[in-house]
Amino acid sequence: EAQVTQNPRYLITVTGKKLTVTCSQNMNHEYMSWYRQDPGLGLRQIYYSMNVEVTDKGDVPEGYKVSRKEKRNFPLILESPSPNQTSLYFCASRPGLAGYNEQFFGPGTRLTVL
Amino acid sequence: QQQVKQSPQSLIVQKGGISIINCAYENTAFDYFPWYQQFPGKGPALLIAIRPDVSEKKEGRFTISFNKSAKQFSLHIMDSQPGDSATYFCAASMHSGYSTLTFGKGTMLLVSP
């Protein structure tokens, strides 16, 4: 089944404890990105990647890191999480760089930072 | 600067009624306007999309109306059903070349039985 998977789905952690949220897609998509969803703020892009080893900042990159060493994987790293990073996170991928390509979202990771 | 403004933030419609969600954009370079639907506990999924060379696109009970001069587009859900209860996001991007999707803030739709 073609899909975007994320792990973990739920995570409760404490301030300052490094964590990684994994994202993997099995559709051979070039483009991958991370979003956070907060009430009243909608979906905001954190980072995106146009191909292996090519990443760039989105609208809200502060406090996050990403890497794209393989085409299928795009992990999101929080080196020192803070409570304001409590949010619902979505990984997404699409087959090409052009805007008309359908974007496929993962099921989400709900993160709570205490 | 919010490039895509979406309203209302929430909407309650009776079963069988028409749900209408509106979006306005600022960047005249945008030429692709998708709508994504998100059910609770799930990621958003593409519902329907339109390009500005047409003023309307219909897929089943879902219709996008597009007004290029006003830089506005809207989603109409005819004969709304409880199963349509979800959050709806409008978005905009450029059709060709690399472009990121710019999302509206979302509308929570509740269709009452």
mmCIF file of C-alpha atoms in Angstrom, chain A residues 3 5 8 10-11 22 27 33 39 41 47 51 56 70-72 74-75 77-78 81-82 86-88 90 102-103 110:
data_model
loop_
_atom_site.group_PDB
_atom_site.id
_atom_site.type_symbol
_atom_site.label_atom_id
_atom_site.label_comp_id
_atom_site.label_asym_id
_atom_site.label_seq_id
_atom_site.Cartn_x
_atom_site.Cartn_y
_atom_site.Cartn_z
ATOM 1 C CA GLN A 3 1.720 5.453 2.141
ATOM 2 C CA THR A 5 4.415 6.428 7.773
ATOM 3 C CA PRO A 8 5.970 7.416 16.986
ATOM 4 C CA TYR A 10 2.269 9.802 20.240
ATOM 5 C CA LEU A 11 5.135 11.073 22.345
ATOM 6 C CA THR A 22 10.808 9.295 11.746
ATOM 7 C CA MET A 27 6.152 5.928 -3.331
ATOM 8 C CA SER A 33 8.210 18.075 3.996
ATOM 9 C CA PRO A 39 -5.350 25.190 16.744
ATOM 10 C CA LEU A 41 -2.886 28.430 13.065
ATOM 11 C CA TYR A 47 11.321 22.106 6.568
ATOM 12 C CA ASN A 51 15.797 15.470 -3.092
ATOM 13 C CA ASP A 56 15.563 23.980 3.100
ATOM 14 C CA GLU A 70 17.884 8.386 1.611
ATOM 15 C CA LYS A 71 15.053 9.217 -0.756
ATOM 16 C CA ARG A 72 12.420 7.421 1.302
ATOM 17 C CA PHE A 74 13.012 12.307 6.183
ATOM 18 C CA PRO A 75 13.414 12.385 9.976
ATOM 19 C CA ILE A 77 14.967 16.108 14.931
ATOM 20 C CA LEU A 78 14.314 18.241 17.994
ATOM 21 C CA PRO A 81 12.566 20.371 22.794
ATOM 22 C CA SER A 82 10.653 23.123 24.552
ATOM 23 C CA THR A 86 3.999 20.785 21.731
ATOM 24 C CA SER A 87 1.993 20.217 18.578
ATOM 25 C CA LEU A 88 0.650 17.779 16.006
ATOM 26 C CA PHE A 90 2.707 15.791 9.851
ATOM 27 C CA GLU A 102 -0.846 15.835 -4.994
ATOM 28 C CA GLN A 103 0.672 15.914 -1.548
ATOM 29 C CA ARG A 110 1.190 14.160 18.581
#
